């Protein structure tokens, strides 16, 4: 009996019909189809049932080679071999038994051939002896393992031919090994575990010695990672399966990477037909770009041969026919994110139409959100001879993974390009692969101080210091010392004081602009010191902010043609709000050593029922605190009066600028009260917004002291 289709290398179709019968319905009772058929004839079985196990037998003057087809006499081949042959139909309908003398379809006479069909009990098909599922670790440095196993013949007559065969390279993951025939099928899994950790490549320890006065050094380095498997995600499979109604020597498609990661193509699945059945060569080429690019399909130039291997074909060239062929690539082909690659696959080097790549004569494209298969074309009258048929729809499955560079995580130390201080900094990294294996590495950056610095200190006696845009100057020892060579300038201590002996903090701020200070540089290693004077200056010019001014015909011209002169300093209190009223009051404290002129403010306001429109914001200030004076107009001076457009309704608020037409001067160490209100304090339809209980805000010179009072009408009626 011939059970194992995998090892049979031919099937034979007869030319003439002779003999027929209905499929048996009683088990183990043969039904005669013919008593005297001849070679190159076939007998018909009517109404065979899908899923039933039938045994075909034929006897003649010598062994009879039979082929069983389904649907039509040249339809799908279910089994073939020397009599007897067992098959299981995949659809209910007619079966056909073809008679020949051998696997080469010889027409040698066998005399009268008697043919019969028998319904066998379910479960009576032969059985191969297969091993239990196999689990192994990867081979060192490989993303998989070569795995050997034994499959016994069991009760089957034909020797087993597992696919993939024993000794094959199995990639990391689980691969099904199939062993079967037309009536008996078995399988087991081979699982390869990636047990190998990725390798992190840290540089050797880095040693540097600082120059005189230098305290640190910028250090650059590179850490890389390698692994036996790509740093990629899970293996994914996208498959399109049109109704197959044709085939050609070869086929071409375009594959588009729709993702934002590199895509690694590792294998494809195609449908192929062959006459006779057997092992044939399949080649797969890939290139970036499309196969429609000029001349691409006429030359192998620019293509990469990614697969070149023999595979078993057990399907006939009929509608819906052929058999699946999984073609594994020699190495992954990478499609960058957003790009397209062409793929071209051919069977038997395009030698004959007895071997074909199956497809549909229509148009089809598909995608799974990551990969798009489109623009199919039949090609190849011999390798690389252009497009013969387009468009065509491929039967094509693609195995792919998405991934990219390893994600290297620093667990200690400083990143490359950082400023490394004197001493030892240990830098450690780790990387995790897809299987969860973790690799680690560490190295030291050793920064040595400048050796043998001088202990003699030389100070400049007069240094001009100009403050920065924040009206500050941070003094360092290298600004005062000269000569050397010195150790790290940060190791020296600075003592800053006025000429009257008052200690001054570092950085120097606005109150000391224009003053001469004495700076002492102290070497804590020896106690030695030197000193010099510094003159603090402000060389950054003020910023003049000009604004439009609208006057009535009878208004007096302002004394300042461009009001609003601001020194480059301001104070902002970005507080949220939890309260609102028609006005607020608060204090401004000048904690500096020089007068401060207030030139303008920004006020939070919002509608609270009124329509959008123009509203007036007025600001008053007075010398001394506002507390106790909000119901007394005496001492208050109007400093700002601005009409603004308010369109946002509470709780949405906006900021409105009020430039003072009467700048207010707060003396050094003095306090000024501020009163702000909107719409002349009339009604509640538009409000000034603030937050009760906010802590003071300060920049070290000017302080906003809150706990505001609220009022209903202009200064003089406290709410």
XYZ file of C-alpha atoms in Angstrom:
719
model
C 0.000 0.000 0.000
C 1.201 3.520 -0.780
C 0.319 5.978 1.954
C 3.114 8.543 1.794
C 2.565 11.102 -0.938
C 5.636 13.069 0.120
C 8.106 10.605 -1.331
C 6.217 9.767 -4.560
C 7.637 11.775 -7.417
C 4.921 11.350 -10.068
C 1.182 11.235 -10.685
C -0.355 9.997 -13.916
C -3.585 10.993 -15.644
C -5.277 8.529 -18.003
C -6.871 9.546 -21.297
C -9.959 7.291 -21.520
C -12.864 6.448 -19.209
C -13.827 2.862 -18.483
C -15.759 1.467 -15.544
C -17.656 3.154 -12.725
C -19.630 2.600 -9.543
C -21.147 4.266 -6.525
C -18.992 4.853 -3.479
C -19.522 2.106 -0.901
C -21.580 2.927 2.203
C -20.834 -0.268 4.143
C -17.405 -0.612 5.717
C -14.986 -3.303 4.501
C -17.225 -4.389 1.563
C -15.437 -3.675 -1.749
C -17.366 -2.211 -4.690
C -16.146 -3.343 -8.129
C -15.518 -0.541 -10.593
C -14.236 -2.606 -13.492
C -13.148 -6.164 -14.293
C -11.217 -5.395 -17.449
C -9.867 -1.910 -17.827
C -6.557 -1.226 -19.561
C -3.541 1.007 -18.956
C -4.291 4.693 -19.742
C -7.935 4.286 -18.703
C -9.688 5.506 -15.552
C -12.750 4.438 -13.582
C -15.268 6.817 -11.930
C -16.636 6.644 -8.357
C -19.870 8.531 -7.765
C -20.908 10.307 -4.532
C -17.777 9.736 -2.452
C -18.216 11.397 0.959
C -15.886 14.075 2.272
C -13.904 12.890 5.289
C -14.431 9.171 4.664
C -11.465 6.819 4.316
C -11.462 4.861 1.043
C -9.007 2.244 -0.227
C -8.534 1.835 -3.976
C -7.130 -1.442 -5.317
C -6.228 -2.620 -8.822
C -4.847 -5.915 -10.087
C -3.446 -6.873 -13.484
C -0.727 -9.037 -14.940
C 1.765 -6.958 -12.910
C 1.738 -4.212 -10.236
C -0.662 -1.411 -11.151
C 0.296 2.228 -10.515
C -2.868 4.194 -9.661
C -3.589 7.900 -9.243
C -6.743 9.127 -7.433
C -8.184 12.538 -8.378
C -11.105 14.479 -7.009
C -13.742 16.611 -8.799
C -12.630 15.847 -12.362
C -10.387 13.286 -13.993
C -7.614 15.921 -13.992
C -8.638 17.514 -10.715
C -6.916 17.601 -7.348
C -4.692 14.597 -6.759
C -5.547 12.919 -3.455
C -3.055 10.088 -3.674
C -1.018 7.960 -6.014
C 1.289 4.957 -5.919
C 1.282 1.252 -6.561
C -1.999 -0.419 -5.537
C -3.498 -0.196 -2.984
C -3.830 3.539 -2.204
C -5.888 5.065 0.611
C -7.370 8.567 0.364
C -9.726 10.885 2.249
C -11.788 13.194 -0.032
C -11.897 16.845 1.016
C -15.255 17.397 -0.706
C -18.248 15.204 -1.475
C -18.411 14.254 -5.169
C -16.773 12.079 -7.777
C -13.396 10.327 -7.526
C -11.334 8.904 -10.397
C -8.849 5.971 -10.386
C -6.242 6.149 -13.213
C -4.313 3.011 -14.301
C -0.648 2.966 -15.403
C 2.256 0.556 -15.315
C 4.612 2.633 -13.134
C 5.373 6.075 -11.667
C 6.735 7.213 -15.029
C 3.153 6.836 -16.400
C 4.296 3.949 -18.649
C 1.696 2.456 -20.964
C 3.108 -1.102 -20.794
C 0.258 -3.581 -21.054
C -0.952 -5.184 -17.811
C -3.742 -7.119 -19.465
C -7.219 -6.824 -17.983
C -7.125 -4.653 -14.871
C -9.713 -5.206 -12.133
C -10.430 -2.143 -9.999
C -12.360 -1.768 -6.745
C -13.033 0.714 -3.907
C -13.579 -0.137 -0.237
C -14.897 2.049 2.604
C -12.569 1.564 5.559
C -13.480 2.160 9.224
C -12.556 5.632 10.462
C -9.297 5.574 12.365
C -7.938 2.655 10.368
C -5.454 4.763 8.426
C -1.850 3.895 8.935
C 0.066 5.700 11.698
C 3.649 7.017 11.778
C 5.611 6.863 15.022
C 6.388 10.512 15.845
C 8.350 11.822 18.818
C 6.884 13.979 21.564
C 7.202 17.734 21.168
C 10.861 18.779 21.297
C 12.141 21.772 23.289
C 15.794 22.847 22.965
C 17.900 25.953 23.575
C 19.410 27.875 20.681
C 22.846 26.994 19.325
C 25.509 29.410 20.558
C 25.450 32.600 18.537
C 22.503 31.426 16.427
C 18.880 32.548 16.445
C 17.797 28.923 16.307
C 19.212 25.413 16.463
C 19.919 22.409 14.251
C 17.564 19.742 15.610
C 17.692 16.011 14.836
C 14.859 13.587 15.550
C 13.574 10.163 14.482
C 10.175 9.435 12.910
C 9.280 5.730 12.698
C 7.415 4.115 9.805
C 4.833 2.664 12.187
C 1.992 0.896 10.403
C 2.531 2.804 7.147
C 4.142 1.105 4.176
C 5.901 4.200 2.860
C 8.895 5.580 4.761
C 8.200 8.876 6.564
C 9.534 12.118 5.119
C 9.019 14.822 7.751
C 8.921 18.467 6.680
C 11.177 20.120 7.721
C 13.452 17.071 7.807
C 15.576 15.951 10.739
C 18.767 17.939 11.113
C 17.209 21.147 9.752
C 17.843 24.544 11.254
C 14.837 25.571 13.314
C 14.480 29.271 14.152
C 13.717 30.513 17.652
C 10.046 29.901 18.352
C 7.800 26.945 17.594
C 7.850 25.140 14.228
C 5.403 22.406 13.291
C 6.965 19.291 11.729
C 4.417 17.517 9.514
C 4.474 13.854 8.546
C 1.622 12.697 6.323
C 0.099 11.058 3.296
C -3.235 11.195 1.571
C -4.887 9.358 4.470
C -2.579 9.692 7.425
C -1.241 12.857 8.906
C 0.676 13.533 12.086
C 2.717 16.369 13.433
C 4.799 17.467 16.376
C 6.360 20.742 17.428
C 9.985 21.761 17.706
C 10.426 24.726 20.035
C 13.741 26.542 20.155
C 14.225 28.827 23.166
C 16.473 31.860 22.933
C 18.519 31.319 26.097
C 21.444 33.529 25.067
C 21.729 36.985 26.595
C 22.566 39.948 24.369
C 26.118 41.271 24.513
C 26.735 44.884 25.545
C 30.004 46.328 24.326
C 31.317 48.935 26.763
C 34.570 50.779 26.128
C 37.624 50.090 28.277
C 38.085 52.289 31.341
C 38.820 55.886 30.325
C 41.585 57.858 32.107
C 42.131 61.622 31.744
C 44.229 64.172 33.659
C 42.872 67.690 34.055
C 44.718 70.787 32.862
C 45.659 73.619 35.264
C 42.535 75.195 36.776
C 40.260 72.643 35.076
C 37.670 70.977 37.321
C 35.982 68.552 34.935
C 36.094 67.227 31.392
C 33.504 66.461 28.690
C 33.846 62.751 27.873
C 32.321 61.037 24.831
C 32.003 57.286 24.474
C 29.973 54.667 22.591
C 28.128 51.613 23.926
C 26.712 49.082 21.434
C 24.687 45.897 21.723
C 24.611 42.681 19.699
C 22.486 39.576 20.056
C 22.116 36.188 18.469
C 18.558 37.195 17.471
C 17.429 40.548 16.090
C 16.056 43.064 18.556
C 12.601 42.619 17.081
C 9.037 41.843 18.023
C 6.997 38.671 17.560
C 6.913 36.844 14.240
C 3.806 37.899 12.280
C 2.166 36.392 9.197
C 0.068 38.164 6.573
C -1.619 36.018 3.944
C -3.826 36.666 0.914
C -5.667 33.727 -0.620
C -7.515 34.432 -3.876
C -9.393 31.729 -5.792
C -6.636 30.175 -7.900
C -7.462 29.740 -11.557
C -4.111 30.045 -13.343
C -0.351 29.894 -12.948
C 2.911 30.873 -14.603
C 6.649 30.225 -14.414
C 7.165 32.941 -11.837
C 5.498 35.848 -10.064
C 6.318 39.350 -8.871
C 4.783 41.519 -6.163
C 5.445 44.757 -4.317
C 5.569 44.742 -0.518
C 5.143 48.045 1.340
C 6.204 48.527 4.950
C 3.364 50.589 6.435
C 4.893 50.687 9.918
C 7.324 53.106 11.553
C 9.868 50.338 12.266
C 12.199 48.320 10.048
C 10.528 45.155 8.721
C 12.464 41.867 8.485
C 11.054 39.384 5.936
C 12.111 35.835 6.835
C 10.008 33.542 4.605
C 7.058 33.408 2.224
C 4.319 30.897 1.411
C 3.312 30.315 -2.212
C 1.086 27.809 -3.999
C 2.752 25.735 -6.725
C 1.755 22.934 -9.098
C 3.895 20.325 -10.804
C 3.662 17.468 -13.277
C 4.896 15.057 -12.115
C 4.868 15.712 -8.368
C 8.272 15.926 -6.716
C 11.033 18.181 -5.395
C 11.779 21.286 -7.445
C 13.957 24.339 -7.019
C 12.469 27.628 -5.835
C 14.336 30.931 -5.994
C 13.260 34.204 -4.357
C 14.776 37.601 -5.187
C 14.121 40.906 -3.406
C 15.142 44.537 -3.913
C 14.159 47.942 -2.536
C 11.874 49.806 -4.908
C 9.163 48.321 -7.125
C 9.398 45.672 -9.800
C 7.908 48.194 -12.243
C 11.077 50.296 -12.095
C 12.570 50.407 -15.604
C 14.468 47.266 -16.542
C 14.178 45.691 -13.111
C 12.544 42.462 -14.254
C 14.933 42.096 -17.191
C 18.143 41.814 -15.162
C 19.242 40.319 -11.829
C 21.313 43.457 -11.179
C 20.207 45.123 -7.967
C 18.298 42.049 -6.764
C 19.291 40.000 -3.714
C 18.856 36.231 -3.938
C 17.293 35.503 -0.532
C 16.238 31.871 -1.098
C 17.427 29.055 -3.365
C 16.205 25.649 -2.205
C 14.335 22.512 -3.342
C 10.806 21.944 -1.999
C 8.259 19.199 -2.503
C 5.274 20.004 -4.756
C 2.229 17.711 -4.471
C -0.507 19.695 -6.228
C -1.844 19.630 -9.782
C -2.413 22.558 -12.147
C -6.216 22.789 -11.825
C -8.599 25.456 -10.533
C -8.066 25.684 -6.787
C -5.159 23.269 -7.123
C -1.488 23.280 -6.249
C 0.132 22.750 -2.872
C 1.555 25.126 -0.295
C 5.306 25.712 -0.326
C 6.940 27.561 2.595
C 10.175 29.103 1.321
C 12.610 30.017 4.087
C 15.070 32.823 3.335
C 18.818 32.387 3.731
C 18.816 35.703 5.638
C 16.150 38.266 6.489
C 15.453 41.002 3.967
C 14.918 44.388 5.639
C 12.383 46.929 4.355
C 12.907 50.325 6.008
C 9.845 52.033 7.521
C 7.549 53.582 4.941
C 9.406 52.044 1.973
C 8.495 49.449 -0.662
C 10.375 46.346 -1.815
C 9.866 44.162 -4.878
C 9.763 40.381 -4.535
C 10.154 37.899 -7.419
C 9.789 34.121 -7.017
C 10.212 31.419 -9.620
C 9.952 27.609 -9.691
C 12.372 25.268 -11.488
C 14.299 28.245 -12.908
C 11.405 28.935 -15.298
C 12.280 25.811 -17.279
C 8.805 24.541 -18.149
C 5.116 25.184 -17.632
C 4.908 21.716 -16.049
C 5.842 23.632 -12.876
C 3.910 26.804 -12.047
C 3.362 29.483 -9.425
C -0.408 29.570 -8.905
C -2.401 32.819 -8.943
C -5.741 34.398 -9.814
C -6.338 36.253 -13.070
C -7.872 39.243 -11.279
C -6.691 42.155 -9.136
C -6.069 41.923 -5.401
C -4.173 43.854 -2.783
C -4.284 43.406 0.980
C -2.702 44.696 4.172
C -2.759 43.985 7.896
C -1.806 47.498 8.985
C 1.923 46.711 8.835
C 2.537 45.240 5.382
C 0.733 45.788 2.074
C 0.875 43.234 -0.786
C -0.010 44.837 -4.106
C 0.567 44.964 -7.899
C 0.888 41.266 -8.726
C 2.228 40.131 -12.109
C 2.966 36.839 -13.827
C 6.535 36.847 -15.091
C 9.537 34.868 -16.278
C 9.890 32.954 -19.494
C 13.249 31.999 -18.113
C 14.712 34.037 -15.291
C 14.414 37.845 -15.629
C 12.667 38.201 -18.957
C 10.127 40.853 -18.042
C 6.409 40.924 -17.275
C 4.084 38.602 -19.196
C 0.739 39.114 -17.415
C -0.464 42.057 -15.329
C -2.438 42.545 -13.184
C -2.612 39.223 -11.375
C -3.522 38.305 -7.769
C -0.960 36.259 -5.871
C -1.491 33.441 -3.443
C 1.131 34.775 -1.041
C 1.884 34.704 2.659
C 4.697 36.720 4.257
C 6.394 36.011 7.584
C 7.874 39.184 9.046
C 9.023 40.878 12.224
C 9.128 44.537 13.165
C 11.996 45.962 15.141
C 15.000 48.203 15.184
C 18.008 49.067 17.247
C 18.482 47.734 20.742
C 17.154 49.910 23.567
C 20.236 50.355 25.736
C 19.386 51.642 29.220
C 21.955 53.395 31.419
C 21.562 52.296 35.039
C 24.328 54.398 36.620
C 26.896 57.036 35.763
C 26.687 59.876 33.254
C 25.640 59.781 29.571
C 28.169 60.252 26.797
C 28.909 63.925 26.237
C 28.415 64.808 29.901
C 30.750 66.852 32.053
C 32.619 64.343 34.235
C 33.963 65.704 37.547
C 37.308 64.802 39.085
C 37.225 61.314 40.589
C 35.856 57.957 39.447
C 32.464 57.708 37.729
C 31.205 54.180 37.095
C 28.890 53.902 34.092
C 26.672 50.815 33.795
C 24.249 49.762 31.076
C 21.826 46.947 30.357
C 19.845 45.754 27.351
C 16.987 43.253 27.138
C 16.219 41.140 24.084
C 12.831 39.959 22.882
C 13.135 36.734 24.895
C 13.738 38.657 28.138
C 17.457 37.875 28.399
C 19.407 40.789 29.863
C 22.979 41.782 29.050
C 25.035 44.163 31.189
C 28.358 45.983 31.099
C 30.159 48.689 33.114
C 33.258 50.835 32.748
C 34.921 53.640 34.726
C 35.764 57.192 33.728
C 38.709 58.263 35.909
C 39.345 62.030 35.951
C 42.590 62.918 37.772
C 43.278 66.371 39.214
C 46.064 68.465 37.759
C 49.218 67.268 39.561
C 51.468 69.537 41.675
C 49.633 72.881 41.441
C 51.434 75.943 42.787
C 50.580 77.086 46.284
C 51.587 80.642 45.516
C 48.485 82.810 44.991
C 48.485 85.959 42.850
C 45.310 88.129 42.795
C 44.435 90.936 40.418
C 43.975 94.170 42.367
C 41.230 95.771 40.252
C 38.724 93.816 38.147
C 35.692 95.294 36.418
C 32.650 93.010 36.682
C 29.589 93.633 34.441
C 26.348 91.981 35.574
C 24.338 89.774 33.196
C 20.816 90.206 31.814
C 19.415 89.204 35.224
C 21.476 91.910 36.925
C 23.657 89.253 38.580
C 27.316 88.246 38.492
C 28.623 84.935 39.836
C 32.289 85.319 40.794
C 34.772 82.460 40.365
C 38.383 82.171 41.502
C 39.616 82.204 37.884
C 38.241 85.781 37.565
C 40.528 86.962 40.355
C 43.626 84.747 40.226
C 46.416 85.086 37.712
C 49.684 83.212 37.365
C 49.566 79.542 38.330
C 49.442 76.734 37.455
C 46.530 76.285 39.875
C 44.409 73.307 40.816
C 40.670 73.254 40.060
C 39.391 76.803 40.482
C 36.281 75.473 42.199
C 38.475 74.215 45.061
C 39.296 77.794 46.111
C 37.001 79.719 48.440
C 35.874 83.299 47.743
C 35.123 85.790 50.518
C 33.303 88.851 49.159
C 32.723 91.944 51.314
C 32.064 95.631 51.026
C 34.855 98.077 51.740
C 33.133 98.536 55.078
C 33.563 94.825 55.921
C 29.978 93.651 55.293
C 29.900 90.111 53.854
C 28.238 89.920 50.416
C 26.673 86.729 49.058
C 27.636 85.251 45.701
C 26.231 85.913 43.094
C 26.383 89.692 43.323
C 23.007 91.320 42.625
C 21.579 94.715 41.603
C 22.035 96.565 44.947
C 25.815 96.390 44.481
C 25.928 97.846 40.991
C 28.284 100.816 41.096
C 30.067 99.658 44.246
C 33.653 98.456 44.737
C 33.944 95.195 46.652
C 36.920 93.321 48.084
C 37.368 89.666 47.105
C 39.669 87.299 49.020
C 40.729 84.018 47.417
C 41.518 81.288 49.979
C 43.323 78.001 49.298
C 41.752 75.598 51.845
C 44.581 73.082 51.309
C 47.198 75.475 52.734
C 45.262 78.369 54.267
C 47.127 80.741 51.933
C 45.135 83.654 50.456
C 45.323 86.805 48.317
C 42.875 89.598 47.636
C 41.824 92.223 45.110
C 39.083 94.755 44.449
C 36.245 94.404 41.934
C 34.053 97.172 40.522
C 30.457 96.065 39.835
C 28.968 97.656 36.720
C 25.803 97.415 34.622
C 26.655 97.732 30.924
C 23.413 96.350 29.404
C 21.217 99.221 28.163
C 17.555 99.400 29.222
C 14.796 98.344 26.852
C 12.400 101.046 25.652
C 8.893 99.759 25.047
C 6.904 102.162 22.872
C 3.131 101.973 22.655
C 0.435 103.806 20.819
C -1.273 106.628 22.689
C -4.760 107.867 21.759
C -5.641 111.408 22.936
C -8.736 113.523 22.630
C -8.352 116.868 20.884
C -8.444 118.763 24.160
C -6.071 116.431 26.109
C -2.660 117.639 27.158
C 0.330 115.898 25.642
C 2.144 113.575 28.114
C 5.542 114.657 29.396
C 6.966 111.334 28.057
C 6.512 110.912 24.276
C 7.174 107.151 24.553
C 5.935 106.121 28.010
C 6.899 102.731 29.376
C 10.694 102.554 29.909
C 11.551 99.197 31.469
C 14.776 98.029 33.033
C 15.424 94.407 31.926
C 13.797 92.879 34.995
C 10.253 91.954 35.886
C 8.403 89.832 38.411
C 5.621 87.402 37.531
C 3.257 85.587 39.863
C 1.659 82.854 37.726
C -0.951 81.959 40.342
C -4.232 80.250 39.495
C -7.403 81.812 40.857
C -10.059 80.682 43.307
C -11.801 83.997 43.839
C -12.905 87.051 41.889
C -14.457 90.406 42.619
C -14.671 93.884 41.164
C -11.231 94.708 42.553
C -8.255 93.571 44.644
C -5.538 95.175 46.752
C -2.026 93.940 47.689
C 1.410 95.238 48.715
C 4.727 95.528 46.854
C 7.868 95.414 49.047
C 11.221 96.762 47.782
C 13.802 94.671 49.641
C 16.736 95.980 47.618
C 19.199 98.775 48.158
C 17.985 101.010 45.336
C 14.644 102.560 44.360
C 12.366 100.573 42.042
C 10.129 102.251 39.482
C 6.962 100.351 38.628
C 6.091 100.882 34.957
C 3.115 98.623 34.416
C 1.249 95.441 35.402
C -0.671 92.541 33.852
C -4.130 91.927 35.340
C -6.273 88.757 35.237
C -9.894 89.492 34.337
C -12.973 87.683 33.012
C -16.641 88.228 32.246
C -19.101 87.099 34.926
C -22.388 87.643 33.171
C -21.814 90.751 31.090
C -21.475 90.682 27.328
C -18.108 90.833 25.622
C -16.959 94.364 25.031
C -14.680 97.196 26.117
C -14.069 97.555 29.853
C -11.849 99.850 31.867
C -9.066 98.681 34.222
C -7.709 101.251 36.702
C -4.712 100.846 39.051
C -3.934 103.009 42.092
C -0.767 102.966 44.232
C 0.241 104.606 47.504
C 3.293 104.871 49.729
C 2.909 102.393 52.569
C 0.614 99.399 52.983
C -2.869 99.222 51.531
C -4.192 97.691 54.757
C -6.502 100.103 56.548
C -6.612 102.512 53.622
C -8.925 100.875 51.072
C -11.812 102.928 52.432
C -9.816 106.157 52.391
C -8.863 107.862 49.137
C -6.157 109.918 50.807
C -2.625 109.116 49.616
C -3.711 107.018 46.600
C -2.442 107.971 43.151
C -3.896 106.706 39.894
C -0.968 105.178 37.965
C -2.717 103.278 35.151
C -5.973 103.549 33.252
C -6.528 101.224 30.287
C -9.537 100.249 28.140
C -9.359 96.579 27.169
C -11.464 94.137 25.166
C -12.760 91.341 27.455
C -14.474 88.443 25.693
C -13.707 85.351 27.813
C -16.296 84.328 30.401
C -15.503 83.002 33.870
C -13.895 80.532 34.625
C -11.844 81.265 31.470
C -9.520 84.190 32.205
C -7.088 86.298 30.218
C -4.175 88.621 31.017
C -4.471 92.312 30.152
C -1.497 94.715 30.043
C -1.830 98.064 31.794
C 1.089 100.415 31.099
C 1.332 103.121 33.707
C 0.845 106.690 32.533
C 2.224 107.715 35.929
C 5.117 105.385 36.927
C 5.382 104.851 40.671
C 8.690 104.879 42.607
C 9.155 102.568 45.614
C 12.095 103.568 47.782
C 14.735 101.090 48.940
C 13.345 99.062 51.826
C 9.897 100.612 51.386
C 6.380 99.211 50.833
C 3.709 100.392 48.400
C 0.035 99.470 48.332
C -1.677 98.595 45.052
C -5.397 98.671 44.236
C -6.706 97.183 40.972
C -10.325 97.229 39.836
C -12.350 96.820 36.688
C -15.340 98.700 35.237
C -14.960 101.439 37.851
C -16.088 98.930 40.470
C -19.678 99.018 39.229
C -21.687 95.803 39.122
C -20.588 92.192 39.105
C -20.758 91.333 35.397
C -16.998 91.632 34.914
C -14.390 90.704 37.500
C -10.712 90.853 38.450
C -9.495 87.311 39.206
C -6.976 86.162 41.813
C -6.222 83.549 44.446
C -6.766 84.020 48.160
C -4.036 82.769 50.464
C -1.191 82.720 47.928
C 2.295 82.882 49.485
C 4.476 85.913 48.700
C 6.318 85.908 45.361
C 9.799 87.439 45.197
C 12.871 87.710 43.025
C 15.027 88.720 46.011
C 14.461 92.437 45.414
C 10.747 92.975 44.744
C 8.135 90.984 46.695
C 4.398 90.671 46.019
C 2.611 90.324 49.360
C -0.907 88.992 48.914
C -3.880 88.408 51.283
C -5.767 90.959 49.202
C -8.767 92.971 50.225
C -11.588 93.295 47.722
C -13.753 96.296 47.058
C -16.798 97.319 45.119
C -16.111 100.869 43.983
C -13.008 102.953 43.473
C -10.733 103.383 46.471
C -12.763 104.452 49.457
C -15.445 101.726 49.860
C -13.927 98.444 51.125
C -15.762 95.217 50.369
